[in-house]
Amino acid sequence: MKRRDAVKHILAGAALPLISSCGVDRLLNPSFASSAFGAATLIGAGDLHATSAALARRTRTAGLVRAVLDRDPAARAFMVGDLTHTGSLTEHLQYYDPTWGVFKDRTLFCMGNHDSEYSGKTGAGYNTYTQAPRYYAENLGSWRIYSLNCSPASHGGADPAEQTAWLRADLAANRDKQIAAMFHYPMFSSVCVYHTQLTGHPNDMTWKAKVGPWWRLLQDAGCEFALSGHAHRYERLQPMGADGIVTTAGIRQFVVGTAGVMLRDIVPPAHPASEKIVMKHGVLRFDLLPDRYSWTFTDEFGAVRDQGSQTARRVVA
């Protein structure tokens, strides 16, 4: 299918035809029979940076997500920030809405720095378009997914102290759920070439001062994994505590800034806890069960680039 025809398919609300490959088969049909065990599905990415450029990339990644959502009415999408490049409402309506916006009402959002700091520094475009709470949690099967806001209240985000207090209380009230979290800035990632060249010193694209307090609360509550964008690549790291020490009692960080923006490579060596880095655009799918979860990262052309599963640290009823 030609690109213009694929775009017309999305605008018409039809599911995109996918490239025939074993990768797409695995994306639509995970390695274990999840439906037989009542698994919930979460699929998405971050950093679309939707402008007039890169239409083909965001059309393809949106098509992968849409195919899974069409197959499973209970599945949810996620977008971990930087929906557009300037954060303006015009960009949301012209460039995000025709592709990833087709399933906006089934998407869990969190705010990125481009959403809050680049168009008047108010976050008005993002907040008006998504209508998402500044921070919130949503149940998905036996899991509770937390969406936290890295942007300050002055830029349309949320007050850190207020947000942390809410998180502490909500975690305490939901001990019967498995836990995952999403926030734009990763707690851990490998050093980014672009910012090293730009500033003359390494920058790993993280914001530990902001994310660290959340990480400690989430870890104490048994959080299994965290989703972030900001660093323009796919990266999976080993579970770590807030101190950066690898531990089975820690949280696994996934960085998935791969929805459409130009990718940025790393400066070797990678983070010592990094398990997998993929410099491809694509989407990340999770299948969530009461006692475990699995993941599949599929590139924009349907090839599986990373997959695995993890037994949960605790079992919920």
PDB file of C-alpha atoms in Angstrom:
ATOM      1  CA  MET A   1       0.000   0.000   0.000  1.00  0.00           C
ATOM      2  CA  LYS A   2       1.325   3.446  -0.904  1.00  0.00           C
ATOM      3  CA  ARG A   3       1.896   5.965   1.868  1.00  0.00           C
ATOM      4  CA  ARG A   4      -0.952   8.289   0.809  1.00  0.00           C
ATOM      5  CA  ASP A   5      -3.340   5.327   0.768  1.00  0.00           C
ATOM      6  CA  ALA A   6      -2.173   4.227   4.209  1.00  0.00           C
ATOM      7  CA  VAL A   7      -2.830   7.712   5.568  1.00  0.00           C
ATOM      8  CA  LYS A   8      -6.306   7.711   3.998  1.00  0.00           C
ATOM      9  CA  HIS A   9      -6.955   4.395   5.732  1.00  0.00           C
ATOM     10  CA  ILE A  10      -6.141   5.925   9.117  1.00  0.00           C
ATOM     11  CA  LEU A  11      -8.146   9.064   8.459  1.00  0.00           C
ATOM     12  CA  ALA A  12     -11.107   6.895   7.512  1.00  0.00           C
ATOM     13  CA  GLY A  13     -10.808   5.042  10.799  1.00  0.00           C
ATOM     14  CA  ALA A  14      -9.874   1.699   9.235  1.00  0.00           C
ATOM     15  CA  ALA A  15      -7.156  -0.562  10.599  1.00  0.00           C
ATOM     16  CA  LEU A  16      -3.927  -0.298   8.661  1.00  0.00           C
ATOM     17  CA  PRO A  17      -2.921  -3.353   6.666  1.00  0.00           C
ATOM     18  CA  LEU A  18       0.340  -4.630   8.102  1.00  0.00           C
ATOM     19  CA  ILE A  19       3.475  -5.988   6.523  1.00  0.00           C
ATOM     20  CA  SER A  20       3.261  -9.767   6.515  1.00  0.00           C
ATOM     21  CA  SER A  21       5.964 -11.058   8.873  1.00  0.00           C
ATOM     22  CA  CYS A  22       6.473 -13.279  11.851  1.00  0.00           C
ATOM     23  CA  GLY A  23       7.099 -10.094  13.848  1.00  0.00           C
ATOM     24  CA  VAL A  24       3.577  -8.828  13.272  1.00  0.00           C
ATOM     25  CA  ASP A  25       2.211 -12.275  14.047  1.00  0.00           C
ATOM     26  CA  ARG A  26       3.960 -12.185  17.411  1.00  0.00           C
ATOM     27  CA  LEU A  27       2.733  -8.670  18.087  1.00  0.00           C
ATOM     28  CA  LEU A  28      -0.860  -9.731  17.457  1.00  0.00           C
ATOM     29  CA  ASN A  29      -0.443 -13.170  19.051  1.00  0.00           C
ATOM     30  CA  PRO A  30       2.017 -13.150  21.984  1.00  0.00           C
ATOM     31  CA  SER A  31       4.280 -16.088  22.756  1.00  0.00           C
ATOM     32  CA  PHE A  32       1.964 -17.466  25.426  1.00  0.00           C
ATOM     33  CA  ALA A  33      -1.800 -17.787  25.140  1.00  0.00           C
ATOM     34  CA  SER A  34      -2.484 -14.611  27.085  1.00  0.00           C
ATOM     35  CA  SER A  35      -6.185 -14.488  26.351  1.00  0.00           C
ATOM     36  CA  ALA A  36      -6.644 -17.922  27.911  1.00  0.00           C
ATOM     37  CA  PHE A  37      -5.211 -16.591  31.170  1.00  0.00           C
ATOM     38  CA  GLY A  38      -7.065 -13.278  31.142  1.00  0.00           C
ATOM     39  CA  ALA A  39      -4.043 -11.111  30.351  1.00  0.00           C
ATOM     40  CA  ALA A  40      -4.443  -7.384  29.800  1.00  0.00           C
ATOM     41  CA  THR A  41      -2.614  -5.734  26.910  1.00  0.00           C
ATOM     42  CA  LEU A  42      -0.793  -2.385  26.888  1.00  0.00           C
ATOM     43  CA  ILE A  43       0.995  -1.165  23.750  1.00  0.00           C
ATOM     44  CA  GLY A  44       2.635   2.070  22.682  1.00  0.00           C
ATOM     45  CA  ALA A  45       5.735   4.248  22.664  1.00  0.00           C
ATOM     46  CA  GLY A  46       6.749   7.859  23.229  1.00  0.00           C
ATOM     47  CA  ASP A  47       8.302  10.804  21.411  1.00  0.00           C
ATOM     48  CA  LEU A  48       6.223  11.095  18.287  1.00  0.00           C
ATOM     49  CA  HIS A  49       7.249  14.775  17.938  1.00  0.00           C
ATOM     50  CA  ALA A  50       4.545  14.993  15.276  1.00  0.00           C
ATOM     51  CA  THR A  51       5.198  17.781  12.766  1.00  0.00           C
ATOM     52  CA  SER A  52       4.934  17.940   8.978  1.00  0.00           C
ATOM     53  CA  ALA A  53       7.971  15.610   8.825  1.00  0.00           C
ATOM     54  CA  ALA A  54       8.239  11.850   9.421  1.00  0.00           C
ATOM     55  CA  LEU A  55       4.640  11.134   8.401  1.00  0.00           C
ATOM     56  CA  ALA A  56       5.515   7.639   7.163  1.00  0.00           C
ATOM     57  CA  ARG A  57       7.127   6.630  10.476  1.00  0.00           C
ATOM     58  CA  ARG A  58       4.247   7.731  12.670  1.00  0.00           C
ATOM     59  CA  THR A  59       1.760   6.184  10.241  1.00  0.00           C
ATOM     60  CA  ARG A  60       3.509   2.823  10.515  1.00  0.00           C
ATOM     61  CA  THR A  61       3.884   2.854  14.303  1.00  0.00           C
ATOM     62  CA  ALA A  62       0.257   3.949  14.707  1.00  0.00           C
ATOM     63  CA  GLY A  63      -0.789   1.107  12.420  1.00  0.00           C
ATOM     64  CA  LEU A  64       0.908  -1.465  14.639  1.00  0.00           C
ATOM     65  CA  VAL A  65      -0.878  -0.143  17.714  1.00  0.00           C
ATOM     66  CA  ARG A  66      -4.221   0.109  15.937  1.00  0.00           C
ATOM     67  CA  ALA A  67      -4.026  -3.527  14.790  1.00  0.00           C
ATOM     68  CA  VAL A  68      -3.656  -4.742  18.394  1.00  0.00           C
ATOM     69  CA  LEU A  69      -6.431  -2.469  19.671  1.00  0.00           C
ATOM     70  CA  ASP A  70      -8.743  -3.665  16.913  1.00  0.00           C
ATOM     71  CA  ARG A  71      -8.037  -7.275  17.871  1.00  0.00           C
ATOM     72  CA  ASP A  72      -8.605  -6.717  21.604  1.00  0.00           C
ATOM     73  CA  PRO A  73     -11.328  -4.226  22.665  1.00  0.00           C
ATOM     74  CA  ALA A  74      -9.986  -4.213  26.238  1.00  0.00           C
ATOM     75  CA  ALA A  75      -6.391  -3.350  25.236  1.00  0.00           C
ATOM     76  CA  ARG A  76      -4.999   0.107  25.915  1.00  0.00           C
ATOM     77  CA  ALA A  77      -2.373   2.218  24.173  1.00  0.00           C
ATOM     78  CA  PHE A  78       0.211   4.410  25.901  1.00  0.00           C
ATOM     79  CA  MET A  79       2.109   7.527  24.820  1.00  0.00           C
ATOM     80  CA  VAL A  80       4.930   8.532  27.172  1.00  0.00           C
ATOM     81  CA  GLY A  81       5.208  12.191  26.226  1.00  0.00           C
ATOM     82  CA  ASP A  82       6.321  14.562  23.465  1.00  0.00           C
ATOM     83  CA  LEU A  83       3.288  14.078  21.267  1.00  0.00           C
ATOM     84  CA  THR A  84       4.352  17.006  19.061  1.00  0.00           C
ATOM     85  CA  HIS A  85       7.500  19.082  18.704  1.00  0.00           C
ATOM     86  CA  THR A  86       6.265  22.462  19.973  1.00  0.00           C
ATOM     87  CA  GLY A  87       3.271  21.367  22.043  1.00  0.00           C
ATOM     88  CA  SER A  88       0.886  23.665  20.181  1.00  0.00           C
ATOM     89  CA  LEU A  89      -2.758  22.689  19.750  1.00  0.00           C
ATOM     90  CA  THR A  90      -2.359  23.223  16.000  1.00  0.00           C
ATOM     91  CA  GLU A  91       0.347  20.540  15.801  1.00  0.00           C
ATOM     92  CA  HIS A  92      -1.779  18.138  17.848  1.00  0.00           C
ATOM     93  CA  LEU A  93      -4.741  18.578  15.519  1.00  0.00           C
ATOM     94  CA  GLN A  94      -2.835  18.610  12.230  1.00  0.00           C
ATOM     95  CA  TYR A  95      -0.117  16.031  12.836  1.00  0.00           C
ATOM     96  CA  TYR A  96      -0.877  13.859  15.887  1.00  0.00           C
ATOM     97  CA  ASP A  97      -4.611  13.455  15.463  1.00  0.00           C
ATOM     98  CA  PRO A  98      -4.677  11.762  12.010  1.00  0.00           C
ATOM     99  CA  THR A  99      -2.357   8.919  13.120  1.00  0.00           C
ATOM    100  CA  TRP A 100      -1.960   8.165  16.835  1.00  0.00           C
ATOM    101  CA  GLY A 101      -4.968  10.352  17.588  1.00  0.00           C
ATOM    102  CA  VAL A 102      -7.281   7.818  15.917  1.00  0.00           C
ATOM    103  CA  PHE A 103      -7.193   5.833  19.184  1.00  0.00           C
ATOM    104  CA  LYS A 104      -6.857   8.811  21.530  1.00  0.00           C
ATOM    105  CA  ASP A 105      -9.787   7.694  23.694  1.00  0.00           C
ATOM    106  CA  ARG A 106      -7.969   4.415  24.405  1.00  0.00           C
ATOM    107  CA  THR A 107      -4.561   5.971  25.136  1.00  0.00           C
ATOM    108  CA  LEU A 108      -2.874   6.510  28.499  1.00  0.00           C
ATOM    109  CA  PHE A 109      -0.908   9.768  28.227  1.00  0.00           C
ATOM    110  CA  CYS A 110       1.803  11.408  30.248  1.00  0.00           C
ATOM    111  CA  MET A 111       3.269  14.859  29.618  1.00  0.00           C
ATOM    112  CA  GLY A 112       6.730  15.342  28.078  1.00  0.00           C
ATOM    113  CA  ASN A 113       9.013  18.362  28.093  1.00  0.00           C
ATOM    114  CA  HIS A 114       8.065  19.309  24.515  1.00  0.00           C
ATOM    115  CA  ASP A 115       4.411  19.146  25.552  1.00  0.00           C
ATOM    116  CA  SER A 116       4.913  21.706  28.308  1.00  0.00           C
ATOM    117  CA  GLU A 117       7.908  23.921  27.529  1.00  0.00           C
ATOM    118  CA  TYR A 118       7.992  24.721  23.828  1.00  0.00           C
ATOM    119  CA  SER A 119       4.760  26.601  23.022  1.00  0.00           C
ATOM    120  CA  GLY A 120       4.241  29.371  25.536  1.00  0.00           C
ATOM    121  CA  LYS A 121       5.505  27.117  28.355  1.00  0.00           C
ATOM    122  CA  THR A 122       1.976  26.440  29.527  1.00  0.00           C
ATOM    123  CA  GLY A 123       1.195  22.901  28.333  1.00  0.00           C
ATOM    124  CA  ALA A 124      -2.118  24.286  27.054  1.00  0.00           C
ATOM    125  CA  GLY A 125      -2.006  22.475  23.706  1.00  0.00           C
ATOM    126  CA  TYR A 126      -1.347  19.073  25.287  1.00  0.00           C
ATOM    127  CA  ASN A 127      -3.863  19.531  28.104  1.00  0.00           C
ATOM    128  CA  THR A 128      -6.587  20.769  25.763  1.00  0.00           C
ATOM    129  CA  TYR A 129      -6.030  18.026  23.222  1.00  0.00           C
ATOM    130  CA  THR A 130      -5.599  14.995  25.493  1.00  0.00           C
ATOM    131  CA  GLN A 131      -7.991  16.052  28.286  1.00  0.00           C
ATOM    132  CA  ALA A 132      -5.846  13.786  30.467  1.00  0.00           C
ATOM    133  CA  PRO A 133      -5.505  14.446  34.212  1.00  0.00           C
ATOM    134  CA  ARG A 134      -2.165  15.946  35.219  1.00  0.00           C
ATOM    135  CA  TYR A 135      -1.397  12.656  37.006  1.00  0.00           C
ATOM    136  CA  TYR A 136      -3.581   9.620  37.564  1.00  0.00           C
ATOM    137  CA  ALA A 137      -3.789   5.826  37.755  1.00  0.00           C
ATOM    138  CA  GLU A 138      -5.914   3.393  35.798  1.00  0.00           C
ATOM    139  CA  ASN A 139      -6.673  -0.279  36.361  1.00  0.00           C
ATOM    140  CA  LEU A 140      -5.887  -2.654  33.523  1.00  0.00           C
ATOM    141  CA  GLY A 141      -6.825  -6.224  34.338  1.00  0.00           C
ATOM    142  CA  SER A 142      -5.077  -7.165  37.576  1.00  0.00           C
ATOM    143  CA  TRP A 143      -2.624  -4.267  37.156  1.00  0.00           C
ATOM    144  CA  ARG A 144      -2.696  -0.594  38.126  1.00  0.00           C
ATOM    145  CA  ILE A 145      -0.847   1.744  35.748  1.00  0.00           C
ATOM    146  CA  TYR A 146       0.406   5.053  37.196  1.00  0.00           C
ATOM    147  CA  SER A 147       0.921   8.068  34.916  1.00  0.00           C
ATOM    148  CA  LEU A 148       3.126  10.693  36.571  1.00  0.00           C
ATOM    149  CA  ASN A 149       3.945  14.195  35.367  1.00  0.00           C
ATOM    150  CA  CYS A 150       7.567  15.349  35.124  1.00  0.00           C
ATOM    151  CA  SER A 151       6.628  18.920  34.103  1.00  0.00           C
ATOM    152  CA  PRO A 152       6.256  21.680  36.709  1.00  0.00           C
ATOM    153  CA  ALA A 153       2.884  23.175  37.557  1.00  0.00           C
ATOM    154  CA  SER A 154       4.054  26.507  36.114  1.00  0.00           C
ATOM    155  CA  HIS A 155       4.285  24.808  32.694  1.00  0.00           C
ATOM    156  CA  GLY A 156       0.947  23.050  32.854  1.00  0.00           C
ATOM    157  CA  GLY A 157       2.284  20.049  34.775  1.00  0.00           C
ATOM    158  CA  ALA A 158       1.899  19.189  38.436  1.00  0.00           C
ATOM    159  CA  ASP A 159       3.321  20.149  41.814  1.00  0.00           C
ATOM    160  CA  PRO A 160       5.917  17.510  42.825  1.00  0.00           C
ATOM    161  CA  ALA A 161       5.017  17.401  46.523  1.00  0.00           C
ATOM    162  CA  GLU A 162       1.284  17.145  45.841  1.00  0.00           C
ATOM    163  CA  GLN A 163       1.850  14.442  43.245  1.00  0.00           C
ATOM    164  CA  THR A 164       4.159  12.413  45.507  1.00  0.00           C
ATOM    165  CA  ALA A 165       1.690  12.583  48.377  1.00  0.00           C
ATOM    166  CA  TRP A 166      -1.090  11.373  46.079  1.00  0.00           C
ATOM    167  CA  LEU A 167       1.089   8.520  44.815  1.00  0.00           C
ATOM    168  CA  ARG A 168       1.915   7.376  48.342  1.00  0.00           C
ATOM    169  CA  ALA A 169      -1.759   7.318  49.324  1.00  0.00           C
ATOM    170  CA  ASP A 170      -2.940   5.607  46.143  1.00  0.00           C
ATOM    171  CA  LEU A 171      -0.302   2.884  46.358  1.00  0.00           C
ATOM    172  CA  ALA A 172      -1.354   2.160  49.920  1.00  0.00           C
ATOM    173  CA  ALA A 173      -4.987   1.877  48.849  1.00  0.00           C
ATOM    174  CA  ASN A 174      -4.251  -0.545  45.992  1.00  0.00           C
ATOM    175  CA  ARG A 175      -2.149  -3.309  47.464  1.00  0.00           C
ATOM    176  CA  ASP A 176      -4.220  -5.908  45.603  1.00  0.00           C
ATOM    177  CA  LYS A 177      -2.859  -4.853  42.193  1.00  0.00           C
ATOM    178  CA  GLN A 178       0.332  -5.451  40.275  1.00  0.00           C
ATOM    179  CA  ILE A 179       1.962  -2.110  39.521  1.00  0.00           C
ATOM    180  CA  ALA A 180       3.597  -0.414  36.549  1.00  0.00           C
ATOM    181  CA  ALA A 181       4.355   3.277  36.046  1.00  0.00           C
ATOM    182  CA  MET A 182       4.973   5.703  33.223  1.00  0.00           C
ATOM    183  CA  PHE A 183       6.692   9.100  33.223  1.00  0.00           C
ATOM    184  CA  HIS A 184       8.519  10.946  30.460  1.00  0.00           C
ATOM    185  CA  TYR A 185      12.027  11.225  31.917  1.00  0.00           C
ATOM    186  CA  PRO A 186      13.687   7.847  32.535  1.00  0.00           C
ATOM    187  CA  MET A 187      15.262   7.153  35.889  1.00  0.00           C
ATOM    188  CA  PHE A 188      18.044   5.239  34.112  1.00  0.00           C
ATOM    189  CA  SER A 189      19.299   5.187  30.513  1.00  0.00           C
ATOM    190  CA  SER A 190      22.543   5.186  28.530  1.00  0.00           C
ATOM    191  CA  VAL A 191      24.400   8.345  27.589  1.00  0.00           C
ATOM    192  CA  CYS A 192      23.037  10.195  24.558  1.00  0.00           C
ATOM    193  CA  VAL A 193      25.418  11.150  21.723  1.00  0.00           C
ATOM    194  CA  TYR A 194      23.419  14.236  20.732  1.00  0.00           C
ATOM    195  CA  HIS A 195      23.589  15.963  24.102  1.00  0.00           C
ATOM    196  CA  THR A 196      27.215  14.974  24.578  1.00  0.00           C
ATOM    197  CA  GLN A 197      28.088  16.691  21.305  1.00  0.00           C
ATOM    198  CA  LEU A 198      25.839  19.668  22.012  1.00  0.00           C
ATOM    199  CA  THR A 199      27.045  20.423  25.532  1.00  0.00           C
ATOM    200  CA  GLY A 200      30.511  18.916  25.563  1.00  0.00           C
ATOM    201  CA  HIS A 201      29.723  16.645  28.491  1.00  0.00           C
ATOM    202  CA  PRO A 202      27.764  13.397  28.833  1.00  0.00           C
ATOM    203  CA  ASN A 203      24.015  13.583  29.374  1.00  0.00           C
ATOM    204  CA  ASP A 204      22.062  10.383  29.933  1.00  0.00           C
ATOM    205  CA  MET A 205      18.682  12.085  29.360  1.00  0.00           C
ATOM    206  CA  THR A 206      17.451  11.298  32.872  1.00  0.00           C
ATOM    207  CA  TRP A 207      16.059  13.431  35.700  1.00  0.00           C
ATOM    208  CA  LYS A 208      16.796  11.454  38.860  1.00  0.00           C
ATOM    209  CA  ALA A 209      16.058  14.367  41.209  1.00  0.00           C
ATOM    210  CA  LYS A 210      12.468  14.410  39.968  1.00  0.00           C
ATOM    211  CA  VAL A 211      11.863  10.716  39.377  1.00  0.00           C
ATOM    212  CA  GLY A 212      13.857   9.344  42.334  1.00  0.00           C
ATOM    213  CA  PRO A 213      11.208   9.908  45.055  1.00  0.00           C
ATOM    214  CA  TRP A 214       8.583   8.210  42.896  1.00  0.00           C
ATOM    215  CA  TRP A 215      10.945   5.322  42.172  1.00  0.00           C
ATOM    216  CA  ARG A 216      11.450   4.669  45.905  1.00  0.00           C
ATOM    217  CA  LEU A 217       7.712   4.687  46.635  1.00  0.00           C
ATOM    218  CA  LEU A 218       6.938   2.509  43.633  1.00  0.00           C
ATOM    219  CA  GLN A 219       9.696   0.048  44.482  1.00  0.00           C
ATOM    220  CA  ASP A 220       8.502  -0.293  48.074  1.00  0.00           C
ATOM    221  CA  ALA A 221       5.000  -1.011  46.734  1.00  0.00           C
ATOM    222  CA  GLY A 222       6.251  -3.780  44.428  1.00  0.00           C
ATOM    223  CA  CYS A 223       6.256  -1.961  41.077  1.00  0.00           C
ATOM    224  CA  GLU A 224       7.462  -4.265  38.304  1.00  0.00           C
ATOM    225  CA  PHE A 225       8.475  -1.882  35.513  1.00  0.00           C
ATOM    226  CA  ALA A 226       8.569   1.778  34.469  1.00  0.00           C
ATOM    227  CA  LEU A 227       7.971   3.217  30.982  1.00  0.00           C
ATOM    228  CA  SER A 228       9.687   6.385  29.785  1.00  0.00           C
ATOM    229  CA  GLY A 229      10.596   8.223  26.609  1.00  0.00           C
ATOM    230  CA  HIS A 230      12.749  11.360  26.191  1.00  0.00           C
ATOM    231  CA  ALA A 231      15.843   9.397  25.079  1.00  0.00           C
ATOM    232  CA  HIS A 232      15.197   8.674  21.417  1.00  0.00           C
ATOM    233  CA  ARG A 233      15.771   4.919  21.231  1.00  0.00           C
ATOM    234  CA  TYR A 234      14.560   1.648  22.720  1.00  0.00           C
ATOM    235  CA  GLU A 235      16.393   0.416  25.792  1.00  0.00           C
ATOM    236  CA  ARG A 236      15.651  -2.256  28.393  1.00  0.00           C
ATOM    237  CA  LEU A 237      17.577  -2.259  31.649  1.00  0.00           C
ATOM    238  CA  GLN A 238      17.837  -4.715  34.523  1.00  0.00           C
ATOM    239  CA  PRO A 239      15.675  -4.105  37.603  1.00  0.00           C
ATOM    240  CA  MET A 240      17.347  -1.527  39.860  1.00  0.00           C
ATOM    241  CA  GLY A 241      16.742   0.276  43.097  1.00  0.00           C
ATOM    242  CA  ALA A 242      16.782   4.059  43.314  1.00  0.00           C
ATOM    243  CA  ASP A 243      20.494   3.844  44.165  1.00  0.00           C
ATOM    244  CA  GLY A 244      21.195   2.321  40.752  1.00  0.00           C
ATOM    245  CA  ILE A 245      22.180  -1.059  42.149  1.00  0.00           C
ATOM    246  CA  VAL A 246      20.811  -4.052  40.255  1.00  0.00           C
ATOM    247  CA  THR A 247      18.465  -6.056  42.458  1.00  0.00           C
ATOM    248  CA  THR A 248      15.602  -8.491  41.959  1.00  0.00           C
ATOM    249  CA  ALA A 249      13.633  -6.210  44.302  1.00  0.00           C
ATOM    250  CA  GLY A 250      14.061  -3.289  41.912  1.00  0.00           C
ATOM    251  CA  ILE A 251      12.075  -1.828  39.019  1.00  0.00           C
ATOM    252  CA  ARG A 252      12.871  -2.586  35.388  1.00  0.00           C
ATOM    253  CA  GLN A 253      13.241   0.557  33.253  1.00  0.00           C
ATOM    254  CA  PHE A 254      12.041   0.509  29.646  1.00  0.00           C
ATOM    255  CA  VAL A 255      12.947   3.526  27.481  1.00  0.00           C
ATOM    256  CA  VAL A 256      10.800   3.672  24.355  1.00  0.00           C
ATOM    257  CA  GLY A 257      11.224   7.047  22.632  1.00  0.00           C
ATOM    258  CA  THR A 258      10.591   5.427  19.277  1.00  0.00           C
ATOM    259  CA  ALA A 259       7.158   6.506  17.997  1.00  0.00           C
ATOM    260  CA  GLY A 260       8.497   8.697  15.177  1.00  0.00           C
ATOM    261  CA  VAL A 261      11.120  11.253  16.226  1.00  0.00           C
ATOM    262  CA  MET A 262      14.676  11.096  14.844  1.00  0.00           C
ATOM    263  CA  LEU A 263      16.636   8.543  16.881  1.00  0.00           C
ATOM    264  CA  ARG A 264      19.743   9.438  18.893  1.00  0.00           C
ATOM    265  CA  ASP A 265      22.466   6.869  19.434  1.00  0.00           C
ATOM    266  CA  ILE A 266      24.424   6.316  22.647  1.00  0.00           C
ATOM    267  CA  VAL A 267      28.006   7.032  23.630  1.00  0.00           C
ATOM    268  CA  PRO A 268      29.662   3.703  24.471  1.00  0.00           C
ATOM    269  CA  PRO A 269      29.896   2.082  26.875  1.00  0.00           C
ATOM    270  CA  ALA A 270      26.201   1.713  27.617  1.00  0.00           C
ATOM    271  CA  HIS A 271      24.754   1.867  31.111  1.00  0.00           C
ATOM    272  CA  PRO A 272      26.167  -1.124  33.051  1.00  0.00           C
ATOM    273  CA  ALA A 273      22.632  -2.413  33.709  1.00  0.00           C
ATOM    274  CA  SER A 274      21.524  -2.081  30.077  1.00  0.00           C
ATOM    275  CA  GLU A 275      20.289  -5.378  28.647  1.00  0.00           C
ATOM    276  CA  LYS A 276      19.097  -4.368  25.175  1.00  0.00           C
ATOM    277  CA  ILE A 277      19.370  -1.287  22.950  1.00  0.00           C
ATOM    278  CA  VAL A 278      17.557  -1.020  19.613  1.00  0.00           C
ATOM    279  CA  MET A 279      18.018   1.951  17.296  1.00  0.00           C
ATOM    280  CA  LYS A 280      14.765   1.435  15.411  1.00  0.00           C
ATOM    281  CA  HIS A 281      11.360   3.102  15.430  1.00  0.00           C
ATOM    282  CA  GLY A 282       8.645   0.850  16.768  1.00  0.00           C
ATOM    283  CA  VAL A 283       6.202   0.025  19.544  1.00  0.00           C
ATOM    284  CA  LEU A 284       6.365  -1.939  22.788  1.00  0.00           C
ATOM    285  CA  ARG A 285       3.637  -4.387  23.787  1.00  0.00           C
ATOM    286  CA  PHE A 286       3.037  -5.771  27.274  1.00  0.00           C
ATOM    287  CA  ASP A 287       0.834  -8.692  28.227  1.00  0.00           C
ATOM    288  CA  LEU A 288       0.020  -8.374  31.909  1.00  0.00           C
ATOM    289  CA  LEU A 289      -1.038 -11.298  34.117  1.00  0.00           C
ATOM    290  CA  PRO A 290      -1.479 -11.539  37.901  1.00  0.00           C
ATOM    291  CA  ASP A 291       1.816 -13.390  38.319  1.00  0.00           C
ATOM    292  CA  ARG A 292       3.985 -12.196  35.414  1.00  0.00           C
ATOM    293  CA  TYR A 293       4.327  -9.980  32.372  1.00  0.00           C
ATOM    294  CA  SER A 294       5.833 -10.304  28.907  1.00  0.00           C
ATOM    295  CA  TRP A 295       7.078  -7.688  26.468  1.00  0.00           C
ATOM    296  CA  THR A 296       7.619  -7.488  22.698  1.00  0.00           C
ATOM    297  CA  PHE A 297       9.307  -4.571  20.938  1.00  0.00           C
ATOM    298  CA  THR A 298       8.415  -4.586  17.232  1.00  0.00           C
ATOM    299  CA  ASP A 299       9.992  -2.187  14.763  1.00  0.00           C
ATOM    300  CA  GLU A 300       7.912  -0.055  12.406  1.00  0.00           C
ATOM    301  CA  PHE A 301       8.146  -2.694   9.659  1.00  0.00           C
ATOM    302  CA  GLY A 302       6.911  -5.523  11.876  1.00  0.00           C
ATOM    303  CA  ALA A 303      10.155  -7.247  12.892  1.00  0.00           C
ATOM    304  CA  VAL A 304      10.551  -8.320  16.533  1.00  0.00           C
ATOM    305  CA  ARG A 305      13.657  -6.649  17.994  1.00  0.00           C
ATOM    306  CA  ASP A 306      13.279  -7.588  21.652  1.00  0.00           C
ATOM    307  CA  GLN A 307      11.037  -9.858  23.674  1.00  0.00           C
ATOM    308  CA  GLY A 308      10.945 -11.614  27.016  1.00  0.00           C
ATOM    309  CA  SER A 309       8.915 -12.328  30.124  1.00  0.00           C
ATOM    310  CA  GLN A 310       9.340 -11.865  33.836  1.00  0.00           C
ATOM    311  CA  THR A 311       7.731 -13.583  36.822  1.00  0.00           C
ATOM    312  CA  ALA A 312       6.233 -10.989  39.152  1.00  0.00           C
ATOM    313  CA  ARG A 313       7.867 -10.467  42.527  1.00  0.00           C
ATOM    314  CA  ARG A 314       4.530 -11.046  44.225  1.00  0.00           C
ATOM    315  CA  VAL A 315       1.258 -12.672  43.243  1.00  0.00           C
ATOM    316  CA  VAL A 316      -2.039 -10.856  43.520  1.00  0.00           C
ATOM    317  CA  ALA A 317      -5.461 -12.440  43.754  1.00  0.00           C
TER     318      ALA A 317
END
